[in-house]
Amino acid sequence: MSRVPGWLGRVGAGLTRMSERLEQRREEARRDDVDEGPVAHSDHARVPLDDTSGHAAEHASGGAVAVAEHPGAPRSGAGDHRPDPAQAVPWGVRVAAEAGWRLLVLAGTVWVLMRVISAVQLVVLAFVAALLITALLQPAVAWLRRHGVPRGPATALTAILGFVIMGLIGWFVTWQVMENIDNLSDQVQDGIDELRNWLLNSPFHVTDKQINEIAKNLRDAVGANTDQITSAGLEGVTVVVEALTGILLAAFSTLFLLYDGKRIWQWSLKLVPAAARPGVAGAGPRAWRTLTAYVRGTVIVALIDAIFIGLGIYFLDVPMAVPLAVFIFLFAFIPLVGAVVSGALAVVVALVTQGVFAAVMTLVVVLAVQQIEGHILQPFILGRAVRVHPLAVVLSVAAGGMVAGIGGAVVAVPLVAVTNTVVGYLRAYSREAVLRQTPKPHGATSTDAAPAADRVPGPPKTPDPPRPPADGPPSDTAPA
């Protein structure tokens, strides 16, 4: 019995050593999982922990040696294995952050671009106007070239005729306004008197004293703002000078774009990085076709509006019918907003000159023509080449007007249409490039990946003849 405690002590010491070796093996496996990944984990998992053979003992002793080689390694529970901070951030927050800084970069780029454009606004508007005029006149140059006229004379003839026609239209409008301004002022005064009498006899109970007070307040407002009106007149002189400068820039730009537009485009492509050059080279002609379709369609629609509304107000004896028709033609280049403004101007002139009945009939004519234009002419003439949502039209016109006034409102919609075309083409081009770079499937994979319509059953193939053994002589009966 005296030897029992010694035997129990040896058993306890053996169990303690076994537990220490097991703890060392667990620590080693944990370190290998952290350092080497799931492959090391699978290797350790293949070693049976309950193996009492000599192999398990050797593996355990090897683990002890491994632990001995790293005396500073932490034991189980002592190590603090914290995850990577980037992995600790939720996925939605990471996506929002990635998108956020990119949007900030884009917003900064747009802001800088808008500052640059506002600094050289006159040059930008003149060049954009030159692009629009070139899109309108370029078919005439192409027609003359096809009939044997050299490029220089064809360009000069088209540009001269185009600017002469525009100048004649402007002169005719000015002449009509100056000829009818006296008659119009008298008719406006008569219309104001009729409006005053109608207000006095209306159910609104407006008195003559109230009307006189309103007129006195208007005169006082004009007298109090005389300095502002004078400064506005001086600013008007500056505006006239800037307008003449812009017209000259637009004329010279149009001349060179008509004569040498292709080489200018090829030179512009050299500024694009080589990797993006093929896509931009394909998007350019499509953008030009969209712009040309927009300008031609808008001119045709504006001309139809001006002719029919002008005829309507002419038969209603509204004065200055021809200048009003020209204003309707010009304002038609501002989608939605221009039609409303020009129609309201015609209705107001009819109201103050011919009375309420003529104003109502003018409104009916304007609305009828604009409804026919919006639902029949524009879809038929413009077609799918220039298809922009009405909300995009309104927002782009408003933004263009806020940034660059009337000129910005005019060029906003064609800019949006061209951008839509370019973005759509580049997206399709990138998808095609990805498909071209993707390796085609082979064998059974290609048969499974092919569409059902492409898998047409063909004639049965003849089985190949048996081949001779690789280590034997060729068979004499094998076909040549």
XYZ file of C-alpha atoms in Angstrom:
480
model
C 0.000 0.000 0.000
C 2.954 2.261 0.478
C 3.670 2.190 -3.171
C 0.171 3.326 -4.192
C 0.771 7.055 -3.688
C 3.925 6.903 -5.812
C 2.061 5.160 -8.596
C -0.710 7.706 -8.472
C 1.871 10.487 -8.610
C 3.473 9.020 -11.733
C 0.038 8.719 -13.400
C -0.798 12.299 -12.489
C 2.559 13.552 -13.853
C 1.954 11.617 -17.104
C -1.490 13.126 -17.494
C -0.066 16.572 -16.841
C 2.578 16.095 -19.533
C -0.057 14.839 -21.980
C -2.283 17.855 -21.281
C 0.655 20.217 -21.808
C 1.513 18.545 -25.120
C -2.117 18.752 -26.215
C -2.208 22.439 -25.293
C 1.006 23.028 -27.235
C -0.444 21.259 -30.286
C -3.600 23.402 -30.082
C -1.538 26.591 -29.824
C 0.578 25.513 -32.780
C -2.512 24.769 -34.849
C -3.985 28.151 -33.911
C -0.806 30.001 -34.974
C -0.655 28.067 -38.246
C -4.302 28.956 -38.961
C -3.508 32.629 -38.525
C -0.271 32.550 -40.544
C -1.001 30.084 -43.346
C -4.804 30.062 -43.735
C -7.236 27.215 -44.188
C -4.670 24.917 -45.923
C -2.552 24.626 -42.768
C -5.706 24.117 -40.771
C -6.724 21.190 -42.923
C -3.255 19.653 -42.593
C -3.432 19.729 -38.810
C -6.974 18.444 -38.870
C -5.788 15.266 -40.595
C -3.668 14.327 -37.552
C -5.816 12.321 -35.119
C -5.812 13.729 -31.634
C -6.712 10.408 -30.037
C -3.939 8.461 -31.752
C -1.873 6.744 -29.085
C 0.672 5.318 -31.510
C 4.219 6.416 -31.865
C 3.367 8.641 -34.839
C 1.069 10.746 -32.688
C 3.761 10.947 -30.046
C 6.287 12.116 -32.607
C 3.811 14.720 -33.905
C 3.218 15.883 -30.391
C 6.938 16.116 -29.717
C 7.360 17.986 -32.992
C 4.729 20.404 -31.776
C 6.674 20.827 -28.581
C 9.808 21.584 -30.563
C 7.876 24.093 -32.637
C 6.701 25.776 -29.491
C 10.211 25.756 -28.129
C 11.432 27.536 -31.229
C 9.025 30.379 -30.432
C 9.288 30.952 -26.704
C 7.555 34.318 -26.968
C 4.432 32.935 -28.649
C 1.269 33.579 -26.612
C -0.601 30.673 -25.168
C -4.267 29.909 -25.591
C -6.391 32.756 -24.370
C -3.416 35.102 -24.012
C -3.308 36.286 -27.656
C -5.537 39.158 -28.896
C -6.277 38.339 -32.540
C -8.117 41.504 -33.646
C -9.614 41.660 -37.180
C -8.397 43.976 -39.889
C -9.980 47.441 -39.416
C -11.067 47.495 -43.073
C -12.832 44.160 -42.534
C -14.469 45.392 -39.351
C -16.296 48.215 -41.201
C -19.735 47.072 -42.451
C -20.027 46.476 -46.189
C -22.716 49.114 -46.718
C -20.625 51.786 -44.998
C -17.584 50.851 -47.119
C -19.622 51.114 -50.337
C -21.074 54.453 -49.256
C -17.607 55.781 -48.435
C -16.154 54.605 -51.756
C -19.045 56.193 -53.683
C -18.906 59.329 -51.519
C -15.314 60.317 -52.196
C -15.729 59.593 -55.898
C -18.811 61.815 -56.001
C -16.861 64.518 -54.195
C -14.100 64.312 -56.808
C -16.652 64.519 -59.620
C -18.410 67.451 -57.955
C -15.101 69.276 -57.558
C -14.227 68.635 -61.192
C -17.605 69.926 -62.355
C -17.280 72.985 -60.135
C -13.846 73.829 -61.546
C -15.117 73.263 -65.078
C -18.085 75.563 -64.499
C -15.785 78.248 -63.097
C -13.598 78.030 -66.178
C -16.619 78.156 -68.483
C -18.052 81.182 -66.654
C -14.698 82.946 -67.008
C -14.734 82.448 -70.808
C -18.498 82.323 -71.241
C -18.518 84.451 -74.386
C -16.038 82.187 -76.175
C -17.837 79.000 -75.124
C -21.260 80.257 -76.241
C -19.831 81.492 -79.537
C -18.216 78.127 -80.244
C -21.380 76.199 -79.309
C -23.427 78.492 -81.568
C -20.890 77.808 -84.318
C -21.382 74.061 -83.818
C -25.163 74.455 -84.131
C -24.851 76.586 -87.269
C -22.329 74.144 -88.736
C -24.728 71.259 -88.123
C -27.363 73.225 -90.041
C -25.143 74.264 -92.989
C -22.907 71.205 -93.361
C -25.408 69.272 -95.571
C -25.278 72.131 -98.092
C -21.477 71.907 -98.248
C -21.684 68.136 -98.718
C -24.229 68.590 -101.531
C -21.990 71.078 -103.349
C -18.981 68.762 -102.921
C -20.930 65.881 -104.464
C -21.674 68.064 -107.490
C -18.013 68.800 -108.150
C -17.523 72.126 -106.329
C -14.146 72.303 -104.528
C -14.126 72.391 -100.770
C -13.046 76.037 -100.423
C -15.659 77.594 -102.757
C -18.364 75.293 -101.395
C -17.593 76.337 -97.822
C -17.416 80.040 -98.680
C -20.640 79.983 -100.695
C -22.565 78.130 -98.001
C -21.291 80.341 -95.180
C -21.975 83.575 -97.049
C -25.497 82.544 -98.029
C -26.256 81.315 -94.508
C -25.127 84.488 -92.763
C -26.774 86.721 -95.385
C -30.107 84.969 -94.820
C -29.748 85.328 -91.038
C -28.866 89.002 -91.414
C -31.859 89.623 -93.673
C -34.182 88.005 -91.153
C -32.817 90.206 -88.362
C -33.095 93.333 -90.508
C -36.670 92.481 -91.507
C -37.753 92.010 -87.899
C -36.150 95.300 -86.851
C -37.737 97.123 -89.774
C -41.206 95.772 -88.988
C -40.910 96.737 -85.327
C -39.773 100.282 -86.158
C -42.544 100.697 -88.713
C -45.291 99.602 -86.351
C -43.998 100.958 -83.043
C -46.049 104.186 -83.216
C -49.235 102.404 -84.182
C -48.573 99.795 -81.530
C -48.075 102.408 -78.816
C -51.420 104.037 -79.684
C -53.143 100.673 -79.648
C -51.527 99.807 -76.331
C -52.802 103.079 -74.846
C -56.310 102.351 -76.129
C -56.064 98.861 -74.680
C -55.025 100.244 -71.295
C -58.020 102.627 -71.342
C -60.341 99.742 -72.187
C -58.849 97.705 -69.382
C -59.376 100.595 -66.978
C -63.025 100.981 -67.972
C -63.531 97.242 -67.613
C -62.037 97.286 -64.118
C -64.295 100.200 -63.114
C -67.394 98.312 -64.288
C -66.233 94.895 -63.125
C -67.607 92.999 -60.105
C -64.258 93.538 -58.344
C -65.446 97.007 -57.170
C -62.251 98.766 -58.239
C -62.536 102.555 -57.873
C -60.947 105.297 -59.952
C -58.935 106.405 -56.921
C -57.358 102.966 -56.545
C -56.378 102.913 -60.233
C -54.812 106.378 -59.930
C -52.865 105.242 -56.851
C -51.527 102.234 -58.761
C -50.419 104.478 -61.642
C -48.789 106.930 -59.188
C -46.893 104.080 -57.493
C -45.606 102.914 -60.865
C -44.377 106.433 -61.722
C -42.701 106.746 -58.317
C -41.007 103.360 -58.778
C -39.676 104.426 -62.161
C -38.420 107.733 -60.758
C -36.775 106.101 -57.750
C -34.946 103.594 -59.977
C -33.696 106.093 -62.528
C -30.073 105.394 -61.604
C -30.584 101.666 -62.003
C -32.278 102.203 -65.349
C -29.416 104.442 -66.514
C -26.805 101.910 -65.406
C -28.809 99.206 -67.161
C -28.645 101.302 -70.305
C -24.873 101.609 -69.956
C -24.660 97.874 -69.364
C -26.779 97.437 -72.479
C -23.999 99.070 -74.495
C -21.536 96.553 -73.079
C -23.938 93.741 -73.925
C -24.181 94.983 -77.505
C -20.381 95.031 -77.819
C -20.137 91.523 -76.387
C -22.892 90.330 -78.711
C -21.045 91.674 -81.752
C -17.832 90.014 -80.555
C -19.664 86.739 -80.079
C -21.211 86.974 -83.555
C -17.788 87.484 -85.139
C -16.313 84.554 -83.176
C -19.232 82.350 -84.177
C -18.872 83.340 -87.842
C -15.132 82.562 -87.966
C -15.587 79.320 -86.041
C -18.375 78.228 -88.371
C -16.224 78.966 -91.423
C -13.330 76.847 -90.184
C -15.573 74.033 -88.939
C -17.238 73.813 -92.347
C -13.916 73.857 -94.172
C -11.698 71.730 -91.947
C -13.981 70.002 -89.439
C -12.672 66.500 -90.120
C -9.034 67.365 -89.482
C -10.007 69.339 -86.353
C -11.737 66.220 -85.020
C -8.740 64.013 -85.831
C -6.452 66.444 -84.024
C -8.794 66.439 -81.015
C -8.602 62.640 -80.860
C -4.842 62.871 -80.300
C -5.526 64.581 -76.958
C -7.440 61.513 -75.746
C -5.463 58.703 -74.031
C -4.654 55.819 -76.367
C -6.669 53.311 -74.330
C -9.873 55.367 -74.642
C -9.270 56.610 -78.189
C -11.184 53.866 -80.092
C -14.325 54.397 -78.020
C -14.188 58.184 -78.358
C -13.524 57.878 -82.096
C -16.708 55.844 -82.454
C -18.780 58.099 -80.179
C -17.843 61.306 -82.043
C -19.657 60.622 -85.346
C -22.746 59.398 -83.494
C -22.787 62.548 -81.359
C -22.496 64.670 -84.500
C -25.406 62.822 -86.129
C -27.514 63.433 -83.021
C -26.662 67.138 -83.019
C -27.394 67.448 -86.747
C -30.739 65.686 -86.345
C -31.642 67.955 -83.428
C -30.807 71.175 -85.268
C -32.571 70.200 -88.495
C -35.649 68.920 -86.675
C -35.843 71.993 -84.448
C -35.559 74.336 -87.435
C -38.352 72.523 -89.279
C -40.625 72.457 -86.220
C -39.910 76.128 -85.420
C -40.625 77.115 -89.018
C -43.982 75.298 -88.979
C -44.897 76.937 -85.655
C -43.999 80.387 -86.893
C -45.912 80.003 -90.179
C -49.167 78.698 -88.718
C -49.261 80.911 -85.611
C -48.266 83.897 -87.742
C -51.103 83.193 -90.192
C -53.550 82.851 -87.305
C -52.675 86.167 -85.668
C -52.542 87.841 -89.112
C -56.159 86.855 -89.878
C -57.135 88.058 -86.391
C -55.763 91.550 -87.340
C -53.157 91.480 -84.579
C -50.480 94.103 -85.364
C -46.876 93.099 -86.078
C -47.871 89.580 -87.070
C -44.638 89.019 -89.017
C -42.259 90.121 -86.212
C -44.246 88.021 -83.753
C -43.900 85.027 -86.086
C -40.141 85.565 -86.224
C -39.996 85.752 -82.427
C -41.958 82.481 -82.255
C -39.415 80.907 -84.632
C -36.451 82.044 -82.543
C -37.965 81.111 -79.171
C -38.764 77.617 -80.486
C -35.060 76.790 -80.049
C -35.699 76.872 -76.273
C -37.823 73.732 -75.749
C -41.026 74.051 -73.701
C -40.127 77.398 -72.144
C -39.679 79.233 -75.466
C -43.069 78.134 -76.776
C -44.787 79.381 -73.605
C -43.008 82.756 -73.666
C -43.584 83.425 -77.375
C -47.240 82.334 -77.166
C -47.825 84.548 -74.116
C -46.268 87.499 -75.975
C -48.642 87.020 -78.914
C -51.646 86.756 -76.559
C -50.660 89.928 -74.668
C -50.231 91.925 -77.887
C -53.642 90.697 -79.088
C -55.214 91.593 -75.720
C -53.945 95.180 -75.545
C -54.581 95.892 -79.223
C -57.690 93.960 -80.276
C -59.481 93.080 -77.056
C -60.403 89.999 -75.079
C -61.998 88.056 -77.953
C -58.913 88.377 -80.168
C -56.686 87.385 -77.225
C -58.771 84.261 -76.545
C -58.712 83.279 -80.232
C -54.945 83.854 -80.346
C -54.559 81.610 -77.305
C -56.629 78.904 -79.024
C -54.444 79.125 -82.166
C -51.209 78.969 -80.139
C -52.343 75.992 -78.051
C -53.614 74.083 -81.099
C -50.375 74.533 -83.027
C -48.236 73.646 -80.015
C -50.259 70.487 -79.322
C -49.848 69.357 -82.937
C -46.139 70.128 -82.703
C -45.586 68.253 -79.446
C -47.574 65.109 -80.277
C -47.104 64.756 -84.050
C -44.308 66.892 -85.505
C -41.537 66.361 -82.959
C -41.886 62.548 -82.697
C -42.128 62.267 -86.490
C -39.330 64.685 -87.440
C -36.862 64.161 -84.623
C -37.627 60.454 -84.199
C -35.407 58.326 -82.001
C -32.242 60.265 -82.837
C -33.010 62.881 -80.170
C -35.176 61.390 -77.434
C -34.894 63.194 -74.105
C -37.389 62.877 -71.277
C -39.496 66.037 -70.656
C -38.228 66.222 -67.062
C -34.645 66.226 -68.351
C -35.615 68.956 -70.831
C -37.114 71.190 -68.136
C -34.227 70.691 -65.703
C -31.564 71.220 -68.373
C -33.240 74.393 -69.679
C -33.546 75.759 -66.130
C -29.922 74.925 -65.296
C -28.654 76.341 -68.592
C -30.612 79.548 -68.060
C -29.245 79.953 -64.532
C -25.667 79.364 -65.657
C -25.513 81.257 -68.962
C -28.837 83.026 -69.499
C -30.707 82.666 -72.794
C -27.666 81.185 -74.534
C -27.380 78.479 -71.901
C -31.077 77.654 -72.218
C -30.688 77.294 -76.000
C -27.698 74.921 -75.876
C -28.814 72.924 -72.818
C -31.092 70.430 -74.574
C -28.744 69.588 -77.497
C -25.942 69.150 -74.955
C -28.060 66.697 -72.954
C -29.061 64.832 -76.144
C -25.455 64.520 -77.297
C -24.329 63.413 -73.823
C -27.038 60.768 -73.768
C -25.874 59.413 -77.131
C -22.200 59.377 -76.146
C -22.801 57.671 -72.792
C -25.010 55.019 -74.380
C -22.445 54.241 -77.069
C -19.526 54.077 -74.623
C -21.478 51.733 -72.355
C -22.261 49.406 -75.277
C -18.656 49.632 -76.483
C -17.289 48.669 -73.049
C -19.599 45.638 -72.911
C -18.485 44.528 -76.369
C -14.833 44.975 -75.385
C -15.346 42.770 -72.322
C -17.029 40.113 -74.453
C -14.189 40.198 -76.979
C -11.593 39.720 -74.249
C -13.480 36.838 -72.615
C -12.124 33.471 -73.861
C -14.638 31.404 -75.780
C -15.704 28.079 -74.204
C -14.504 24.825 -75.751
C -15.808 21.286 -75.925
C -18.818 20.349 -73.854
C -18.781 23.757 -72.177
C -19.300 25.489 -75.512
C -22.167 23.135 -76.325
C -23.817 23.866 -73.001
C -23.224 27.626 -73.276
C -24.510 27.901 -76.841
C -28.129 29.053 -77.262
C -30.702 26.426 -78.160
C -31.271 28.048 -81.569
C -27.575 27.682 -82.382
C -27.438 23.970 -81.545
C -28.859 22.692 -84.842
C -28.412 18.936 -85.212
C -26.082 18.129 -88.068
C -25.257 14.919 -89.920
C -23.797 12.114 -87.799
C -20.039 12.086 -87.755
C -18.067 9.028 -88.877
C -16.146 7.541 -85.948
C -12.422 7.871 -86.145
C -10.476 4.661 -87.030
C -8.677 2.903 -84.159
C -5.220 4.195 -83.557
C -2.221 1.803 -83.123
C -0.613 1.445 -79.717
C 1.890 4.138 -78.898
C 4.659 1.629 -78.205
C 3.976 -0.698 -81.200
C 4.663 -0.429 -84.907
C 2.107 1.289 -87.161
C -0.609 -0.964 -88.512
C -0.521 -1.834 -92.184
C -4.316 -1.766 -92.396
C -4.664 1.791 -91.114
C -5.850 4.258 -93.773
C -3.318 6.656 -95.113
